[in-house]
Amino acid sequence: MRKLFGIVLLLVFITTHGVASSIILHAKSATVWLPKQTVKGELIDFSARTVTVHFNDSIFSVQVDHDEFAISIFLKKGTNIICVEAANEQQHITSDTVEFKLGYTPLPVVKPYATRAGDKIFLHALVKENPYDVPISFTWASDKNNPAPASIINTHDSAASFTLPRKKGDYRFHLTVVAGDDTAMFATFVTRTDSIHCFNIESDHAAWIDSAVIYQVTPSIFVKDGHYDDITPKLPEIKQFGINTIYLQPVFETHAGGQGYDITDYFSLRKDLGTEAQLRDLITTAKSLGIRVLFDFVPNHTSVFHPYVADAVLYGRDSHYYDFYQRADDGSKYSSLYKRDDSGFYHYFWNKLVNLNYQNPEVEQWIIEACKYWLKKFDIDGYRFDAVWAVSARDPSFAKRLQLELKSIKPDILLIAEDKAANAQVFEAGYDAAYDWTADTSWISHWSWQYHYDPAHNPTIFNYPNENERGNMLRHALFQNGDSIHLRLRFMENNDQPAFIKDHDVACTKMVAALLFSLPGIPLLYNGQEIGHAAKVYSKAPVFQADKSIRSLDSGGLYNYYQKLIALRSRYKSLRGTHMKDLPVNCPNNVVAVYRWQEAEKFVVIVSLGGNAQQVSVDLNDVIKQQNKNLFFTDVLTNETFTSSSLLTIRMQPQTARLLLIKD
């Protein structure tokens, strides 16, 4: 009884003397991604009209309304400290201290661009953001590697000008922007050919992209226990093979390793693949060989093991990261695929990969800063954005901001969306290229050459059971699945797609490869495709061997064949161009003929999809002006020559392709 009486007295003392009174800040210390922040708080068992805020070196008062208050602050660079105190006639109380570390240096965002009047070029710097609202200075400079010197007038003005030299080529101009103690770099360029074109961030892509042949690398299985140092020695052979662009699957910190799409830190490299110095050596070596380097970036989700997720689970709504993740069904496109985990996070069909909340502007800033970080650090040449169809579904405007912020720094960067090239909106949103997928929303990654999804096999147009339907299926894929103007990433396989040769023989593989390399868009080869490596999707089996050349591992003749196709595409501009027309044939059920042309250069590409040899007639009357004149055809694959009128008749073996160069 005496003990109980003592407890009661203690409670009375606590209540009377205000020990239980407190100021609660609904925030936890965190790394944050916007300078402007709002911190909410409340008074517990305490009354006051105002609270005093200590923010870094400043002190100010905030009104209290029904025991609640909200503090608006603008963070300085680095670490910021905030705490709150309040007093009345009886008590004086202080909150816990919260530290906000700004995760980046907020720099001005400036859009550099050029306009022209004849040979007179005007350079403009349009300030889109000035985070700290400080005076800004500008300095324009001509790139030292320009085709000819260009003297800039008003170099220290947001508007400068120069006369474009007569020598053809790309003229690049750098813009240095100084805001207070901070410096930001931007660039734009002007191209002189037979005409003059000023680069447009919103609609243009750099010319090199039209000739790109991309080689996708999975570093962890490139060889057994793969590291960056296993890829670098093979770059000279990859260059000799004909590749001019490689894209590395995610190199950022990951929880489970493997292909690396479960990111746990966008600003750190995964240690199992090697050091930063080794990755830099890989990139430097590639660039010295004329190979451009793309990174694979994962903007849609992080691993559930990301520290931000753990913080959100631990502190709930008081966590700064609570709203970094999607927590509601927003009814957006593909929302029928949503799943909700036990912690309230939303995701699609990937367990433990939770969706980011793009309605939160801080998430946008975080992701953009990560992209800018690696662009500046390694001067990479582009990004492939994983599952960006999901980001665009929830925030269609994000791509435009991404495009502006990256291309204002490096205008000739390549932005590839893992999204449907059949939808022109992907390109209008700001991406340069997208996947050769159909517009079918019931099947996200519906490859236009695949008629059915099967995780164990690869059912395509080319092995469709009824060969008399293959011709029209292929025509639909080529001519009714979007346009040929926008850049389409063309592939036969990739990290998500089964090895093509696993479900098709060598002859069919060569036929389809010839077709792929003669179509508009950007051809992609997945590491091992060139030697017929046929492991299952997501296999951990090594692709190559560290002590053997890639060519030496090819036993089916595919390496030399792909190498020839790459060389032909490089040689003939009509095989890279955007012009494409369906030609009438006498056996349309299983033969497709495509007319490809660029200026005076003309090609007819024929693929025979059936299982028997046949005589094929192709009607060229609609595309050849001199119908009564004999034409000469050279199959650049075999060097065979043919003579014919505008009704071309030619013998086709089963499952073969012909690339016929036309000459008068």
XYZ file of C-alpha atoms in Angstrom:
664
model
C 0.000 0.000 0.000
C 2.870 2.384 0.870
C 4.553 1.642 -2.557
C 1.319 2.360 -4.452
C 0.887 5.639 -2.528
C 4.429 6.646 -3.564
C 3.687 6.038 -7.246
C 0.561 8.215 -7.020
C 2.576 11.024 -5.424
C 5.212 10.725 -8.204
C 2.538 11.016 -10.909
C 1.069 14.080 -9.182
C 4.557 15.617 -9.030
C 5.229 14.928 -12.750
C 1.898 16.452 -13.770
C 2.292 19.461 -11.446
C 5.875 20.230 -12.428
C 5.389 19.634 -16.189
C 7.940 16.866 -16.598
C 5.469 15.028 -18.850
C 4.965 18.125 -21.001
C 6.831 18.054 -24.293
C 7.278 19.432 -27.787
C 7.032 16.762 -30.430
C 8.541 17.369 -33.862
C 6.969 15.058 -36.410
C 10.273 14.601 -38.170
C 13.374 12.503 -37.842
C 16.901 13.358 -38.865
C 17.355 12.584 -42.535
C 19.116 13.254 -45.805
C 16.681 15.388 -47.782
C 16.401 16.285 -51.459
C 14.879 19.765 -51.586
C 15.943 22.917 -49.744
C 12.382 23.933 -48.938
C 11.046 21.856 -46.061
C 8.084 21.995 -43.690
C 8.364 20.543 -40.197
C 5.198 19.970 -38.213
C 4.993 19.665 -34.467
C 2.680 19.742 -31.474
C 2.650 20.632 -27.794
C 1.807 17.841 -25.389
C 0.264 18.802 -22.006
C 1.478 22.336 -22.479
C -0.064 25.607 -23.630
C 1.656 28.426 -25.499
C 0.699 30.884 -28.198
C 4.029 30.637 -29.992
C 7.082 28.451 -30.111
C 10.635 29.644 -30.665
C 12.471 27.944 -33.519
C 16.239 27.562 -33.536
C 17.242 26.897 -37.138
C 20.998 26.853 -37.710
C 22.091 30.348 -36.580
C 18.665 31.956 -36.767
C 15.907 32.257 -34.197
C 12.279 33.065 -34.985
C 8.783 32.484 -33.625
C 5.929 30.428 -35.078
C 2.278 30.608 -34.072
C 0.635 27.668 -32.321
C -2.901 26.728 -33.349
C -4.740 24.198 -31.155
C -1.403 22.963 -29.813
C -0.057 22.371 -33.360
C 2.421 24.330 -35.442
C 4.213 24.147 -38.791
C 7.678 25.514 -39.560
C 8.758 26.440 -43.086
C 12.516 26.458 -43.560
C 14.945 26.765 -46.461
C 17.992 24.599 -45.979
C 21.544 25.670 -46.575
C 24.041 23.314 -48.198
C 25.262 20.537 -45.936
C 23.834 19.811 -42.492
C 21.018 21.871 -40.969
C 19.926 21.764 -37.329
C 16.473 22.570 -36.024
C 14.981 22.475 -32.545
C 12.035 24.208 -30.894
C 11.428 25.628 -27.437
C 8.392 27.079 -25.714
C 7.676 28.692 -22.351
C 4.787 29.875 -20.259
C 4.546 31.137 -16.703
C 5.048 27.667 -15.253
C 7.441 25.843 -17.563
C 10.092 25.976 -20.246
C 10.413 22.981 -22.584
C 12.621 22.073 -25.545
C 12.151 19.572 -28.363
C 14.629 17.012 -29.564
C 17.069 18.242 -32.211
C 16.496 17.195 -35.813
C 19.271 17.277 -38.409
C 18.492 17.631 -42.106
C 21.404 17.022 -44.447
C 20.845 18.311 -47.946
C 21.849 15.406 -50.170
C 23.080 17.542 -53.045
C 24.172 21.060 -53.887
C 21.199 22.920 -55.381
C 22.490 24.525 -58.579
C 20.748 26.697 -61.120
C 19.045 24.820 -63.946
C 19.703 26.645 -67.202
C 18.503 25.714 -70.659
C 21.181 26.614 -73.218
C 20.025 26.844 -76.816
C 20.873 28.480 -80.114
C 18.898 30.230 -82.838
C 20.073 31.438 -86.228
C 19.633 34.098 -88.863
C 21.619 32.935 -91.855
C 25.144 32.175 -90.686
C 24.682 34.316 -87.590
C 24.140 32.152 -84.513
C 22.641 33.470 -81.286
C 23.352 31.647 -78.022
C 20.770 31.886 -75.246
C 20.778 30.927 -71.568
C 17.286 30.553 -70.147
C 17.280 30.237 -66.355
C 14.696 27.617 -65.375
C 15.576 27.387 -61.674
C 17.690 29.468 -59.299
C 17.292 27.637 -55.961
C 18.925 30.234 -53.713
C 17.789 33.227 -55.778
C 21.297 34.692 -55.991
C 22.820 36.755 -58.805
C 23.997 34.618 -61.706
C 26.856 35.221 -64.138
C 27.361 33.548 -67.514
C 30.400 32.665 -69.601
C 30.210 31.125 -73.080
C 33.148 29.242 -74.606
C 33.697 27.478 -77.899
C 34.830 23.852 -77.628
C 38.502 23.431 -78.509
C 37.654 20.426 -80.723
C 35.204 22.312 -82.946
C 35.799 21.910 -86.705
C 36.953 25.526 -86.911
C 37.393 28.420 -84.471
C 34.281 30.481 -83.721
C 34.673 33.903 -82.123
C 31.888 34.597 -79.628
C 30.596 38.117 -79.046
C 29.342 38.983 -75.523
C 30.847 35.875 -73.937
C 29.764 37.035 -70.454
C 26.123 37.528 -71.240
C 23.091 35.251 -71.176
C 22.733 36.162 -74.870
C 25.844 35.800 -77.034
C 26.440 35.415 -80.761
C 28.959 34.334 -83.385
C 29.252 33.689 -87.091
C 29.273 29.983 -87.907
C 32.376 28.947 -89.871
C 31.911 27.377 -93.304
C 33.555 24.082 -92.357
C 31.005 21.308 -91.798
C 30.529 19.506 -88.501
C 29.204 19.898 -84.972
C 30.096 23.118 -83.165
C 29.782 22.719 -79.410
C 29.528 25.599 -76.953
C 29.970 25.412 -73.214
C 28.138 27.636 -70.770
C 29.571 28.237 -67.291
C 27.032 29.552 -64.798
C 28.240 30.943 -61.477
C 25.718 31.420 -58.675
C 27.309 32.614 -55.461
C 30.007 30.090 -54.579
C 28.625 27.446 -56.929
C 29.373 26.673 -60.553
C 27.238 24.717 -63.012
C 28.208 23.637 -66.520
C 25.929 23.355 -69.537
C 26.327 22.877 -73.290
C 24.599 23.065 -76.629
C 25.696 22.648 -80.235
C 25.041 23.751 -83.800
C 25.499 21.448 -86.794
C 26.544 22.589 -90.239
C 25.994 20.157 -93.097
C 24.500 21.397 -96.362
C 22.231 23.344 -94.015
C 22.489 24.654 -90.441
C 20.657 23.121 -87.500
C 20.579 24.352 -83.901
C 20.121 21.529 -81.417
C 16.676 21.428 -79.810
C 16.588 19.755 -76.389
C 12.858 18.983 -76.653
C 12.897 17.196 -80.008
C 16.407 16.302 -81.187
C 18.865 13.518 -80.625
C 22.531 13.545 -81.533
C 23.561 12.187 -84.941
C 25.769 9.433 -83.490
C 22.677 7.701 -82.142
C 21.407 6.935 -85.659
C 24.463 4.746 -86.225
C 24.566 3.140 -82.778
C 24.895 -0.620 -82.399
C 24.400 -1.411 -78.729
C 25.903 -4.329 -76.832
C 24.228 -5.108 -73.506
C 26.510 -6.403 -70.761
C 25.524 -8.198 -67.568
C 28.744 -7.631 -65.573
C 28.154 -10.277 -62.897
C 27.998 -13.150 -65.419
C 30.180 -11.737 -68.200
C 32.633 -14.353 -66.994
C 32.495 -16.473 -63.867
C 32.348 -14.157 -60.821
C 32.482 -11.238 -63.231
C 34.194 -7.943 -62.443
C 34.812 -4.744 -64.384
C 38.373 -5.938 -64.971
C 36.998 -8.941 -66.865
C 35.088 -6.721 -69.297
C 37.820 -4.175 -70.003
C 40.306 -6.610 -71.670
C 37.595 -7.752 -74.099
C 36.679 -4.248 -75.246
C 39.163 -4.231 -78.166
C 37.564 -7.420 -79.515
C 34.084 -5.992 -78.973
C 35.168 -2.909 -80.945
C 36.639 -5.045 -83.724
C 33.390 -7.005 -83.802
C 31.676 -3.757 -84.780
C 30.091 -2.519 -81.553
C 30.181 1.240 -80.954
C 28.039 1.436 -77.788
C 27.821 -0.735 -74.682
C 25.266 -0.573 -71.934
C 26.055 -1.942 -68.512
C 23.298 -3.350 -66.355
C 23.003 -1.570 -62.977
C 26.314 -0.841 -61.289
C 24.766 0.733 -58.166
C 24.637 -0.719 -54.666
C 22.199 -3.609 -54.525
C 20.890 -6.004 -51.904
C 20.866 -9.297 -53.788
C 23.461 -8.714 -56.525
C 22.754 -10.575 -59.750
C 21.418 -8.301 -62.459
C 21.205 -5.529 -59.880
C 17.748 -3.996 -60.137
C 17.106 -3.947 -56.371
C 18.910 -0.692 -55.626
C 19.872 0.167 -52.046
C 21.949 3.272 -52.825
C 21.817 5.267 -56.054
C 25.037 7.104 -55.179
C 27.296 4.119 -54.429
C 28.723 1.396 -56.625
C 28.159 -2.269 -55.891
C 31.333 -3.705 -54.456
C 31.029 -7.211 -55.901
C 31.821 -5.925 -59.408
C 34.997 -4.057 -58.499
C 36.176 -0.638 -57.472
C 35.338 2.801 -58.778
C 38.840 2.970 -60.266
C 38.220 -0.273 -62.173
C 34.906 1.000 -63.527
C 36.553 4.252 -64.548
C 39.258 2.279 -66.343
C 36.561 0.315 -68.199
C 34.843 3.538 -69.297
C 38.095 5.276 -70.216
C 39.234 2.273 -72.253
C 35.895 2.070 -74.045
C 35.987 5.750 -74.956
C 39.570 5.480 -76.186
C 38.335 2.789 -78.595
C 35.432 4.918 -79.780
C 32.872 2.944 -77.783
C 30.209 4.948 -75.975
C 29.005 3.801 -72.555
C 25.448 3.729 -71.211
C 24.349 2.997 -67.648
C 21.185 1.127 -66.715
C 19.207 3.226 -64.228
C 16.264 2.066 -62.079
C 13.866 4.996 -61.451
C 10.640 3.148 -60.671
C 11.486 1.379 -57.434
C 14.069 0.621 -54.824
C 14.759 -2.517 -52.882
C 12.667 -2.994 -49.779
C 16.077 -3.152 -48.087
C 16.874 0.439 -49.031
C 17.631 2.506 -45.874
C 14.790 4.873 -46.740
C 12.322 1.988 -46.646
C 13.702 0.817 -43.299
C 13.388 4.351 -41.904
C 9.792 4.614 -43.130
C 8.908 1.304 -41.494
C 10.618 2.236 -38.220
C 9.197 5.735 -37.772
C 5.982 5.581 -39.783
C 4.567 9.006 -40.664
C 7.335 10.732 -38.698
C 9.895 9.354 -41.150
C 11.025 11.845 -43.749
C 10.788 9.013 -46.270
C 7.245 7.912 -45.501
C 5.925 9.675 -48.612
C 8.884 8.705 -50.775
C 7.015 5.489 -51.578
C 3.656 4.809 -53.148
C 1.045 3.978 -50.525
C -2.262 4.246 -52.404
C -3.901 2.898 -55.515
C -3.932 5.969 -57.748
C -5.934 4.320 -60.514
C -3.269 5.163 -63.080
C -2.423 3.153 -66.171
C -1.325 -0.387 -65.211
C -2.813 0.048 -61.722
C -4.526 -3.329 -62.157
C -1.038 -4.788 -61.630
C -0.557 -3.177 -58.216
C 0.122 -5.268 -55.156
C 0.300 -4.002 -51.576
C 2.712 -5.513 -49.082
C 2.270 -5.909 -45.325
C 3.976 -2.565 -44.628
C 1.616 -0.651 -46.904
C 4.038 -0.222 -49.826
C 2.789 -0.656 -53.391
C 4.659 -2.542 -56.081
C 3.981 -4.264 -59.378
C 4.923 -7.899 -59.947
C 8.389 -7.722 -58.398
C 8.431 -8.819 -54.791
C 10.482 -6.605 -52.485
C 10.851 -3.855 -55.127
C 8.594 -1.031 -53.934
C 7.324 1.839 -56.079
C 8.621 5.339 -55.582
C 6.051 8.107 -55.163
C 6.494 10.527 -58.053
C 3.790 12.803 -56.660
C 6.465 13.816 -54.163
C 8.726 16.449 -55.804
C 11.545 15.416 -53.507
C 11.591 11.962 -55.091
C 11.903 13.522 -58.545
C 14.812 15.645 -57.357
C 16.516 12.665 -55.724
C 16.356 10.563 -58.882
C 17.412 13.396 -61.179
C 20.355 14.247 -58.938
C 21.482 10.612 -59.040
C 21.352 10.629 -62.853
C 23.284 13.901 -63.000
C 25.828 12.597 -60.491
C 26.967 9.672 -62.642
C 26.764 11.678 -65.858
C 29.189 14.216 -64.423
C 31.370 11.696 -62.608
C 32.085 9.388 -65.551
C 30.928 11.460 -68.548
C 28.755 8.540 -69.647
C 26.893 8.757 -72.943
C 23.405 7.857 -71.861
C 20.979 5.883 -69.767
C 18.642 3.019 -70.299
C 15.770 3.609 -67.868
C 14.459 0.384 -66.424
C 10.654 -0.061 -66.121
C 10.138 3.602 -66.889
C 6.730 2.695 -68.335
C 5.646 2.459 -64.690
C 7.024 5.898 -63.809
C 5.365 7.473 -66.849
C 2.056 5.868 -65.927
C 2.106 7.590 -62.531
C 3.842 10.841 -63.537
C 3.771 11.572 -67.290
C 5.606 14.885 -66.813
C 8.739 13.457 -65.207
C 10.455 12.561 -68.494
C 10.434 16.149 -69.747
C 12.198 17.347 -66.626
C 14.693 14.501 -66.871
C 15.327 15.357 -70.528
C 15.938 19.039 -69.784
C 18.252 18.511 -66.832
C 20.402 15.871 -68.541
C 20.518 17.258 -72.073
C 21.256 20.773 -70.863
C 24.464 19.306 -69.393
C 25.299 16.912 -72.243
C 23.050 17.472 -75.271
C 24.234 14.392 -77.157
C 23.295 11.969 -74.387
C 21.061 9.002 -75.327
C 17.915 8.397 -73.245
C 16.364 4.955 -73.777
C 12.999 4.174 -72.219
C 12.046 0.642 -71.325
C 8.601 1.446 -72.650
C 6.463 0.848 -75.705
C 7.829 2.311 -78.940
C 4.388 1.671 -80.436
C 3.149 4.673 -78.421
C 4.388 7.996 -79.807
C 3.736 9.547 -76.378
C 6.957 7.921 -75.138
C 8.978 10.079 -77.516
C 6.835 13.159 -76.996
C 7.501 12.784 -73.276
C 11.237 13.197 -73.816
C 12.922 9.850 -74.516
C 15.049 9.274 -77.620
C 14.357 5.567 -78.040
C 12.008 2.899 -76.711
C 11.598 -0.862 -76.887
C 10.112 -2.718 -79.831
C 6.972 -3.518 -77.859
C 3.376 -3.367 -78.985
C 0.779 -1.015 -77.508
C -0.922 -3.953 -75.780
C -1.559 -2.874 -72.171
C -2.545 -6.345 -70.956
C 1.026 -7.476 -71.561
C 3.552 -4.830 -70.549
C 6.608 -6.053 -72.431
C 4.856 -7.517 -75.461
C 7.717 -7.839 -77.964
C 6.327 -7.155 -81.425
C 7.880 -10.371 -82.766
C 6.450 -12.542 -79.985
C 2.820 -13.670 -80.192
C 2.532 -15.277 -76.761
C 4.323 -15.008 -73.445
C 5.990 -18.140 -72.180
C 8.678 -17.837 -69.495
C 10.235 -21.148 -70.496
C 10.178 -20.752 -74.287
C 10.169 -18.110 -76.985
C 7.068 -18.333 -79.204
C 7.695 -15.877 -82.043
C 6.361 -15.057 -85.485
C 9.241 -17.060 -86.910
C 8.323 -20.358 -85.240
C 4.556 -19.829 -85.319
C 2.998 -23.264 -85.991
C 1.066 -22.157 -89.098
C 3.750 -20.820 -91.402
C 1.111 -19.409 -93.763
C 0.209 -16.809 -91.143
C 3.759 -15.672 -90.468
C 3.891 -13.189 -93.346
C 0.935 -11.106 -92.202
C 2.053 -11.339 -88.570
C 5.434 -9.876 -89.513
C 3.853 -7.144 -91.658
C 1.697 -6.147 -88.723
C 4.751 -5.975 -86.468
C 6.707 -3.896 -88.987
C 4.071 -1.569 -90.400
C 1.182 -1.340 -87.929
C 3.067 -1.155 -84.647
C 3.902 2.525 -84.406
C 6.076 4.376 -86.897
C 9.593 4.054 -88.302
C 10.505 7.692 -87.649
C 11.059 7.440 -83.896
C 13.954 5.359 -82.667
C 12.979 1.801 -81.812
C 15.340 -0.442 -79.849
C 15.451 -3.604 -81.994
C 16.458 -6.866 -80.357
C 16.214 -10.623 -80.637
C 17.091 -11.152 -77.008
C 18.045 -9.222 -73.895
C 18.334 -9.838 -70.162
C 14.551 -10.426 -69.893
C 14.153 -12.261 -73.200
C 15.052 -15.939 -73.812
C 18.046 -16.633 -76.037
C 16.642 -16.622 -79.559
C 18.621 -19.621 -80.741
C 17.229 -21.724 -77.906
C 13.872 -22.022 -79.722
C 14.993 -21.377 -83.323
C 17.618 -23.107 -85.442
C 20.730 -21.420 -86.832
C 19.182 -20.714 -90.242
C 16.172 -18.977 -88.701
C 18.431 -17.061 -86.317
C 20.506 -15.755 -89.208
C 17.393 -14.796 -91.175
C 15.949 -12.785 -88.305
C 19.318 -11.190 -87.532
C 19.602 -10.015 -91.147
C 16.115 -8.520 -90.911
C 16.863 -6.805 -87.596
C 20.040 -5.154 -88.882
C 18.259 -3.826 -91.966
C 15.388 -2.094 -90.133
C 15.026 1.461 -88.798
C 16.001 1.948 -85.172
C 18.871 0.888 -82.939
C 19.987 -2.765 -83.017
C 20.837 -4.372 -79.679
C 22.928 -7.480 -79.087
C 22.936 -9.147 -75.690
C 26.294 -10.477 -74.494
C 26.635 -14.063 -75.691
C 24.104 -13.721 -78.508
C 26.979 -13.522 -80.984
C 28.236 -16.991 -79.998
C 24.849 -18.684 -79.567
C 24.977 -18.694 -75.769
C 21.623 -20.217 -74.833
C 21.305 -20.074 -71.053
C 17.877 -19.598 -69.502
C 16.607 -16.121 -68.664
C 18.127 -14.825 -65.396
C 20.613 -17.687 -65.390
C 23.755 -17.188 -63.334
C 25.821 -19.224 -65.785
C 28.865 -17.311 -67.056
C 28.661 -16.147 -70.667
C 32.356 -16.006 -71.601
C 35.697 -17.176 -70.264
C 38.315 -14.776 -68.991
C 41.215 -16.545 -70.715
C 39.559 -17.055 -74.111
C 38.480 -14.671 -76.837
C 34.783 -14.252 -77.554
C 35.207 -15.441 -81.132
C 36.887 -18.667 -80.003
C 33.742 -19.665 -78.071
C 31.552 -19.571 -81.184
C 30.914 -22.988 -82.731
C 27.955 -22.156 -84.997
C 29.310 -19.428 -87.246
C 27.172 -16.729 -85.682
C 30.038 -14.446 -84.627
C 31.276 -13.822 -88.172
C 27.707 -13.487 -89.436
C 26.735 -10.827 -86.881
C 30.022 -9.053 -87.543
C 29.177 -8.907 -91.248
C 25.670 -7.582 -90.555
C 27.077 -4.815 -88.368
C 29.568 -3.873 -91.078
C 26.831 -3.788 -93.742
C 24.642 -1.575 -91.600
C 27.568 0.770 -91.074
C 28.366 0.848 -94.794
C 24.866 1.403 -96.176
C 22.960 4.414 -94.865
C 19.642 3.164 -96.257
C 19.810 0.222 -93.805
C 20.044 2.756 -90.957
C 17.542 5.295 -92.257
C 13.874 5.733 -91.451
C 12.331 5.065 -94.886
C 10.530 1.731 -95.079
C 7.764 0.445 -97.362
C 5.959 -2.871 -97.700
C 6.312 -4.367 -101.182
C 3.755 -6.668 -102.862
C 4.897 -10.279 -103.270
C 3.333 -13.307 -104.956
C 3.400 -15.395 -101.776
C 2.442 -12.987 -98.959
C 1.514 -15.761 -96.523
C 5.130 -16.520 -95.706
C 7.280 -13.955 -97.502
C 7.793 -10.302 -96.635
C 9.641 -7.793 -98.804
C 10.647 -4.376 -97.482
C 11.887 -1.439 -99.543
C 14.585 0.608 -97.793
C 16.046 3.764 -99.263
C 18.050 6.829 -98.377
C 18.681 9.437 -101.060
C 19.846 7.518 -104.183
C 20.697 4.309 -102.330
C 18.011 1.587 -102.549
C 17.594 -1.847 -100.989
C 15.028 -4.623 -101.125
C 15.045 -6.821 -98.023
C 13.300 -10.169 -98.468
C 12.647 -12.737 -95.760
C 11.230 -16.167 -96.537
C 9.487 -17.450 -93.399
C 8.341 -20.841 -94.665
C 9.851 -24.288 -94.511
C 10.231 -24.805 -98.267
C 12.201 -23.223 -101.087
C 10.088 -21.090 -103.415
C 10.186 -18.720 -106.352
C 9.394 -15.238 -105.075
C 8.218 -12.313 -107.203
C 8.461 -8.801 -105.802
C 6.598 -5.951 -107.472
C 8.771 -2.824 -107.588
C 6.523 -0.754 -109.863
C 5.489 1.640 -107.084
C 9.040 2.400 -106.011
C 11.177 2.237 -109.160
C 10.555 5.040 -111.639
C 12.124 3.385 -114.714
C 9.849 0.356 -114.966
C 11.008 -0.749 -118.425
C 14.689 -0.624 -117.657
C 16.704 -3.579 -116.429
C 17.843 -3.306 -112.820
C 20.875 -4.905 -111.226
C 20.643 -6.453 -107.783
C 23.484 -7.495 -105.518
C 22.808 -9.577 -102.434
C 25.287 -7.969 -100.066
C 25.078 -11.017 -97.792
C 26.245 -13.495 -100.450
C 27.633 -11.204 -103.207
C 25.308 -12.905 -105.724
C 24.122 -10.650 -108.545
C 20.814 -10.646 -110.421
C 19.310 -8.756 -113.321
C 15.587 -8.105 -113.521
C 12.904 -5.647 -114.457
C 10.706 -3.929 -111.903
C 9.094 -7.323 -111.302
C 11.893 -9.025 -109.440
C 11.783 -12.827 -109.462
C 14.233 -14.655 -107.263
C 14.701 -18.071 -105.694
C 14.440 -18.107 -101.903
C 15.560 -20.973 -99.695
C 13.511 -21.706 -96.543
C 14.130 -19.476 -93.523
C 16.490 -17.139 -95.350
C 16.941 -13.432 -95.967
C 18.292 -11.434 -98.868
C 19.582 -7.874 -98.686
C 19.454 -6.706 -102.299
C 21.215 -3.494 -103.276
C 19.551 -2.009 -106.373
C 21.519 -0.330 -109.136
C 20.261 0.988 -112.453
